[in-house]
Amino acid sequence: MRRNNSLINIPEIFDDCNLYFAQTKQHIPFSIKRIYYIIQSNVKLPRGFHAHKKTKQMLFCIQGKIKIILDDGKTRESIILDKPNQGLLIDKMIWHEMHEFKKNTILLVLASQKFNPADYIRDYEKFKNKIS
Ligand code: TYD
């Protein structure tokens, strides 16, 4: 139903530690141009509330738990991210929100484009108009 948004399982290696890895093509369907991560998020403040014109992203909740809302302009979907071996692919032109950050959550994001403020659509009505 949704354009290329999906949960992707990545390999986990249990040794004297837990090790996870993801690589382009096999697990990540774009070349990574940027990474960023969010730590010490205010548990009461949701984040996101935008779509990207070009950027595709893969989100890993490597510690803790968050609820992600995805919206393609027609349907809304809620996904819990709380497993370090799961990446959530968010396609371009998908409105996304991050809610209910659990304390000490670490969210790692891989992005297909460098940071560009012009790539953001932060107004929901503009987003809806663009996709219709
Ligand atoms: P934003 O993407 O709105 O955060 P979130 O999706 O978590 O709500 O970014 C917050 C601020 O950080 C905003 O001023 C833009 C800046 N920022 C960068 O400068 N570079 C980046 O790679 C990112 C992701 C954000």
PDB file of C-alpha atoms and ligand atoms in Angstrom:
ATOM      1  CA  MET A   1       0.000   0.000   0.000  1.00  0.00           C
ATOM      2  CA  ARG A   2       2.598   2.525   1.037  1.00  0.00           C
ATOM      3  CA  ARG A   3       5.356   3.567  -1.355  1.00  0.00           C
ATOM      4  CA  ASN A   4       8.475   1.685  -0.342  1.00  0.00           C
ATOM      5  CA  ASN A   5       8.171   2.138   3.380  1.00  0.00           C
ATOM      6  CA  SER A   6       9.089  -1.042   5.084  1.00  0.00           C
ATOM      7  CA  LEU A   7      10.774  -2.634   7.997  1.00  0.00           C
ATOM      8  CA  ILE A   8      13.990  -4.323   6.996  1.00  0.00           C
ATOM      9  CA  ASN A   9      15.721  -6.891   9.151  1.00  0.00           C
ATOM     10  CA  ILE A  10      19.491  -6.640   9.239  1.00  0.00           C
ATOM     11  CA  PRO A  11      21.975  -9.285  10.364  1.00  0.00           C
ATOM     12  CA  GLU A  12      22.828  -9.599  14.032  1.00  0.00           C
ATOM     13  CA  ILE A  13      25.880 -11.339  15.370  1.00  0.00           C
ATOM     14  CA  PHE A  14      25.891 -12.512  18.962  1.00  0.00           C
ATOM     15  CA  ASP A  15      29.427 -12.976  20.078  1.00  0.00           C
ATOM     16  CA  ASP A  16      30.963 -11.344  23.114  1.00  0.00           C
ATOM     17  CA  CYS A  17      28.736  -8.430  22.093  1.00  0.00           C
ATOM     18  CA  ASN A  18      25.691  -7.856  19.904  1.00  0.00           C
ATOM     19  CA  LEU A  19      26.793  -6.573  16.530  1.00  0.00           C
ATOM     20  CA  TYR A  20      24.502  -5.345  13.756  1.00  0.00           C
ATOM     21  CA  PHE A  21      25.353  -4.318  10.249  1.00  0.00           C
ATOM     22  CA  ALA A  22      23.641  -3.054   7.146  1.00  0.00           C
ATOM     23  CA  GLN A  23      25.053  -2.516   3.710  1.00  0.00           C
ATOM     24  CA  THR A  24      24.012  -0.726   0.584  1.00  0.00           C
ATOM     25  CA  LYS A  25      21.835  -2.626  -1.885  1.00  0.00           C
ATOM     26  CA  GLN A  26      21.438  -5.713   0.297  1.00  0.00           C
ATOM     27  CA  HIS A  27      19.701  -3.865   3.144  1.00  0.00           C
ATOM     28  CA  ILE A  28      19.732  -0.171   2.256  1.00  0.00           C
ATOM     29  CA  PRO A  29      18.230   0.688  -1.133  1.00  0.00           C
ATOM     30  CA  PHE A  30      20.152   3.937  -1.616  1.00  0.00           C
ATOM     31  CA  SER A  31      23.678   5.298  -1.335  1.00  0.00           C
ATOM     32  CA  ILE A  32      24.252   6.932   2.025  1.00  0.00           C
ATOM     33  CA  LYS A  33      25.235  10.592   1.763  1.00  0.00           C
ATOM     34  CA  ARG A  34      24.595  11.564   5.389  1.00  0.00           C
ATOM     35  CA  ILE A  35      24.035  10.093   8.795  1.00  0.00           C
ATOM     36  CA  TYR A  36      22.643  11.718  11.905  1.00  0.00           C
ATOM     37  CA  TYR A  37      21.494  10.523  15.251  1.00  0.00           C
ATOM     38  CA  ILE A  38      19.193  11.732  17.948  1.00  0.00           C
ATOM     39  CA  ILE A  39      19.945  11.157  21.611  1.00  0.00           C
ATOM     40  CA  GLN A  40      18.542  12.658  24.795  1.00  0.00           C
ATOM     41  CA  SER A  41      15.313  13.588  23.064  1.00  0.00           C
ATOM     42  CA  ASN A  42      12.677  15.177  25.220  1.00  0.00           C
ATOM     43  CA  VAL A  43      10.300  12.293  25.946  1.00  0.00           C
ATOM     44  CA  LYS A  44       7.344  14.676  25.906  1.00  0.00           C
ATOM     45  CA  LEU A  45       8.141  16.362  22.585  1.00  0.00           C
ATOM     46  CA  PRO A  46       7.294  14.660  19.301  1.00  0.00           C
ATOM     47  CA  ARG A  47       9.658  15.321  16.381  1.00  0.00           C
ATOM     48  CA  GLY A  48       9.559  15.255  12.606  1.00  0.00           C
ATOM     49  CA  PHE A  49       6.285  16.605  11.193  1.00  0.00           C
ATOM     50  CA  HIS A  50       7.638  16.925   7.691  1.00  0.00           C
ATOM     51  CA  ALA A  51       8.178  15.122   4.404  1.00  0.00           C
ATOM     52  CA  HIS A  52      11.202  15.254   2.126  1.00  0.00           C
ATOM     53  CA  LYS A  53      11.004  16.037  -1.566  1.00  0.00           C
ATOM     54  CA  LYS A  54      14.002  13.853  -2.455  1.00  0.00           C
ATOM     55  CA  THR A  55      15.558  12.337   0.634  1.00  0.00           C
ATOM     56  CA  LYS A  56      14.990   8.703   1.502  1.00  0.00           C
ATOM     57  CA  GLN A  57      15.929   7.631   4.989  1.00  0.00           C
ATOM     58  CA  MET A  58      16.461   4.512   7.019  1.00  0.00           C
ATOM     59  CA  LEU A  59      15.829   4.756  10.751  1.00  0.00           C
ATOM     60  CA  PHE A  60      17.333   2.464  13.355  1.00  0.00           C
ATOM     61  CA  CYS A  61      16.256   2.626  16.961  1.00  0.00           C
ATOM     62  CA  ILE A  62      19.460   1.183  18.335  1.00  0.00           C
ATOM     63  CA  GLN A  63      18.387   1.734  21.934  1.00  0.00           C
ATOM     64  CA  GLY A  64      14.984   2.387  23.494  1.00  0.00           C
ATOM     65  CA  LYS A  65      11.673   2.754  21.731  1.00  0.00           C
ATOM     66  CA  ILE A  66       9.754   5.228  19.605  1.00  0.00           C
ATOM     67  CA  LYS A  67       6.511   5.348  17.688  1.00  0.00           C
ATOM     68  CA  ILE A  68       6.742   6.527  14.088  1.00  0.00           C
ATOM     69  CA  ILE A  69       3.735   7.814  12.186  1.00  0.00           C
ATOM     70  CA  LEU A  70       3.929   7.509   8.403  1.00  0.00           C
ATOM     71  CA  ASP A  71       1.451   9.265   6.165  1.00  0.00           C
ATOM     72  CA  ASP A  72       1.382   9.134   2.368  1.00  0.00           C
ATOM     73  CA  GLY A  73      -1.408  11.690   2.147  1.00  0.00           C
ATOM     74  CA  LYS A  74      -4.062   9.013   1.949  1.00  0.00           C
ATOM     75  CA  THR A  75      -3.429   6.705   4.865  1.00  0.00           C
ATOM     76  CA  ARG A  76      -1.656   6.971   8.188  1.00  0.00           C
ATOM     77  CA  GLU A  77       0.265   4.143   9.734  1.00  0.00           C
ATOM     78  CA  SER A  78       1.872   3.768  13.142  1.00  0.00           C
ATOM     79  CA  ILE A  79       5.024   1.714  13.591  1.00  0.00           C
ATOM     80  CA  ILE A  80       6.868   0.922  16.802  1.00  0.00           C
ATOM     81  CA  LEU A  81      10.632   0.886  16.446  1.00  0.00           C
ATOM     82  CA  ASP A  82      12.330  -0.871  19.322  1.00  0.00           C
ATOM     83  CA  LYS A  83      14.607  -3.503  17.824  1.00  0.00           C
ATOM     84  CA  PRO A  84      18.235  -2.773  16.914  1.00  0.00           C
ATOM     85  CA  ASN A  85      18.098  -5.266  14.038  1.00  0.00           C
ATOM     86  CA  GLN A  86      15.188  -3.472  12.319  1.00  0.00           C
ATOM     87  CA  GLY A  87      15.513  -0.537   9.965  1.00  0.00           C
ATOM     88  CA  LEU A  88      12.508   1.480   8.872  1.00  0.00           C
ATOM     89  CA  LEU A  89      12.769   2.736   5.323  1.00  0.00           C
ATOM     90  CA  ILE A  90      10.988   6.046   4.782  1.00  0.00           C
ATOM     91  CA  ASP A  91      10.591   6.959   1.145  1.00  0.00           C
ATOM     92  CA  LYS A  92      10.637  10.506  -0.214  1.00  0.00           C
ATOM     93  CA  MET A  93       7.320  12.359  -0.006  1.00  0.00           C
ATOM     94  CA  ILE A  94       6.151  10.542   3.101  1.00  0.00           C
ATOM     95  CA  TRP A  95       4.997  12.686   5.998  1.00  0.00           C
ATOM     96  CA  HIS A  96       6.608  11.360   9.171  1.00  0.00           C
ATOM     97  CA  GLU A  97       6.340  12.046  12.860  1.00  0.00           C
ATOM     98  CA  MET A  98       8.242  10.568  15.793  1.00  0.00           C
ATOM     99  CA  HIS A  99       6.299  10.202  19.012  1.00  0.00           C
ATOM    100  CA  GLU A 100       6.690   8.744  22.475  1.00  0.00           C
ATOM    101  CA  PHE A 101      10.443   8.684  22.720  1.00  0.00           C
ATOM    102  CA  LYS A 102      11.291   6.415  25.602  1.00  0.00           C
ATOM    103  CA  LYS A 103      13.984   7.805  27.911  1.00  0.00           C
ATOM    104  CA  ASN A 104      17.531   7.157  26.631  1.00  0.00           C
ATOM    105  CA  THR A 105      16.394   6.260  23.138  1.00  0.00           C
ATOM    106  CA  ILE A 106      19.017   6.455  20.417  1.00  0.00           C
ATOM    107  CA  LEU A 107      17.761   6.924  16.883  1.00  0.00           C
ATOM    108  CA  LEU A 108      20.279   6.498  14.079  1.00  0.00           C
ATOM    109  CA  VAL A 109      19.281   7.752  10.638  1.00  0.00           C
ATOM    110  CA  LEU A 110      20.892   7.059   7.275  1.00  0.00           C
ATOM    111  CA  ALA A 111      19.929   9.473   4.522  1.00  0.00           C
ATOM    112  CA  SER A 112      20.199   9.406   0.747  1.00  0.00           C
ATOM    113  CA  GLN A 113      20.873  13.156   0.407  1.00  0.00           C
ATOM    114  CA  LYS A 114      23.000  15.765   2.115  1.00  0.00           C
ATOM    115  CA  PHE A 115      21.205  18.197   4.383  1.00  0.00           C
ATOM    116  CA  ASN A 116      19.221  20.769   2.437  1.00  0.00           C
ATOM    117  CA  PRO A 117      16.517  22.870   4.118  1.00  0.00           C
ATOM    118  CA  ALA A 118      14.815  23.238   0.704  1.00  0.00           C
ATOM    119  CA  ASP A 119      14.192  19.493   0.664  1.00  0.00           C
ATOM    120  CA  TYR A 120      11.762  19.779   3.589  1.00  0.00           C
ATOM    121  CA  ILE A 121       7.996  20.206   3.367  1.00  0.00           C
ATOM    122  CA  ARG A 122       6.935  21.235   6.842  1.00  0.00           C
ATOM    123  CA  ASP A 123       3.367  22.257   6.072  1.00  0.00           C
ATOM    124  CA  TYR A 124       0.931  19.324   5.979  1.00  0.00           C
ATOM    125  CA  GLU A 125      -1.494  21.040   3.617  1.00  0.00           C
ATOM    126  CA  LYS A 126       1.325  21.842   1.166  1.00  0.00           C
ATOM    127  CA  PHE A 127       2.384  18.206   1.377  1.00  0.00           C
ATOM    128  CA  LYS A 128      -1.152  17.021   0.611  1.00  0.00           C
ATOM    129  CA  ASN A 129      -1.437  19.410  -2.324  1.00  0.00           C
ATOM    130  CA  LYS A 130       1.883  18.297  -3.785  1.00  0.00           C
ATOM    131  CA  ILE A 131       0.980  14.628  -3.875  1.00  0.00           C
ATOM    132  CA  SER A 132      -2.563  15.004  -5.149  1.00  0.00           C
TER     133      SER A 132
HETATM  134  P1  TYD B   1      14.790  18.214  11.846  1.00  0.00           P
HETATM  135  O1  TYD B   1      15.097  17.388  10.632  1.00  0.00           O
HETATM  136  O2  TYD B   1      13.598  19.130  11.777  1.00  0.00           O
HETATM  137  O3  TYD B   1      14.634  17.249  13.123  1.00  0.00           O
HETATM  138  P2  TYD B   1      13.494  16.172  13.454  1.00  0.00           P
HETATM  139  O4  TYD B   1      13.131  15.484  12.165  1.00  0.00           O
HETATM  140  O5  TYD B   1      14.145  15.260  14.432  1.00  0.00           O
HETATM  141  O6  TYD B   1      12.334  16.907  14.040  1.00  0.00           O
HETATM  142  O7  TYD B   1      16.096  19.012  12.230  1.00  0.00           O
HETATM  143  C1  TYD B   1      16.197  19.752  13.424  1.00  0.00           C
HETATM  144  C2  TYD B   1      17.214  20.860  13.201  1.00  0.00           C
HETATM  145  O8  TYD B   1      18.504  20.320  12.888  1.00  0.00           O
HETATM  146  C3  TYD B   1      16.839  21.765  12.052  1.00  0.00           C
HETATM  147  O9  TYD B   1      17.192  23.086  12.426  1.00  0.00           O
HETATM  148  C4  TYD B   1      17.720  21.335  10.916  1.00  0.00           C
HETATM  149  C5  TYD B   1      18.945  20.791  11.620  1.00  0.00           C
HETATM  150  N1  TYD B   1      19.569  19.668  10.897  1.00  0.00           N
HETATM  151  C6  TYD B   1      20.777  19.875  10.227  1.00  0.00           C
HETATM  152  O10 TYD B   1      21.353  20.970  10.241  1.00  0.00           O
HETATM  153  N2  TYD B   1      21.340  18.816   9.563  1.00  0.00           N
HETATM  154  C7  TYD B   1      20.760  17.600   9.513  1.00  0.00           C
HETATM  155  O11 TYD B   1      21.305  16.645   8.889  1.00  0.00           O
HETATM  156  C8  TYD B   1      19.502  17.417  10.197  1.00  0.00           C
HETATM  157  C9  TYD B   1      18.811  16.086  10.178  1.00  0.00           C
HETATM  158  C10 TYD B   1      18.956  18.476  10.865  1.00  0.00           C
END
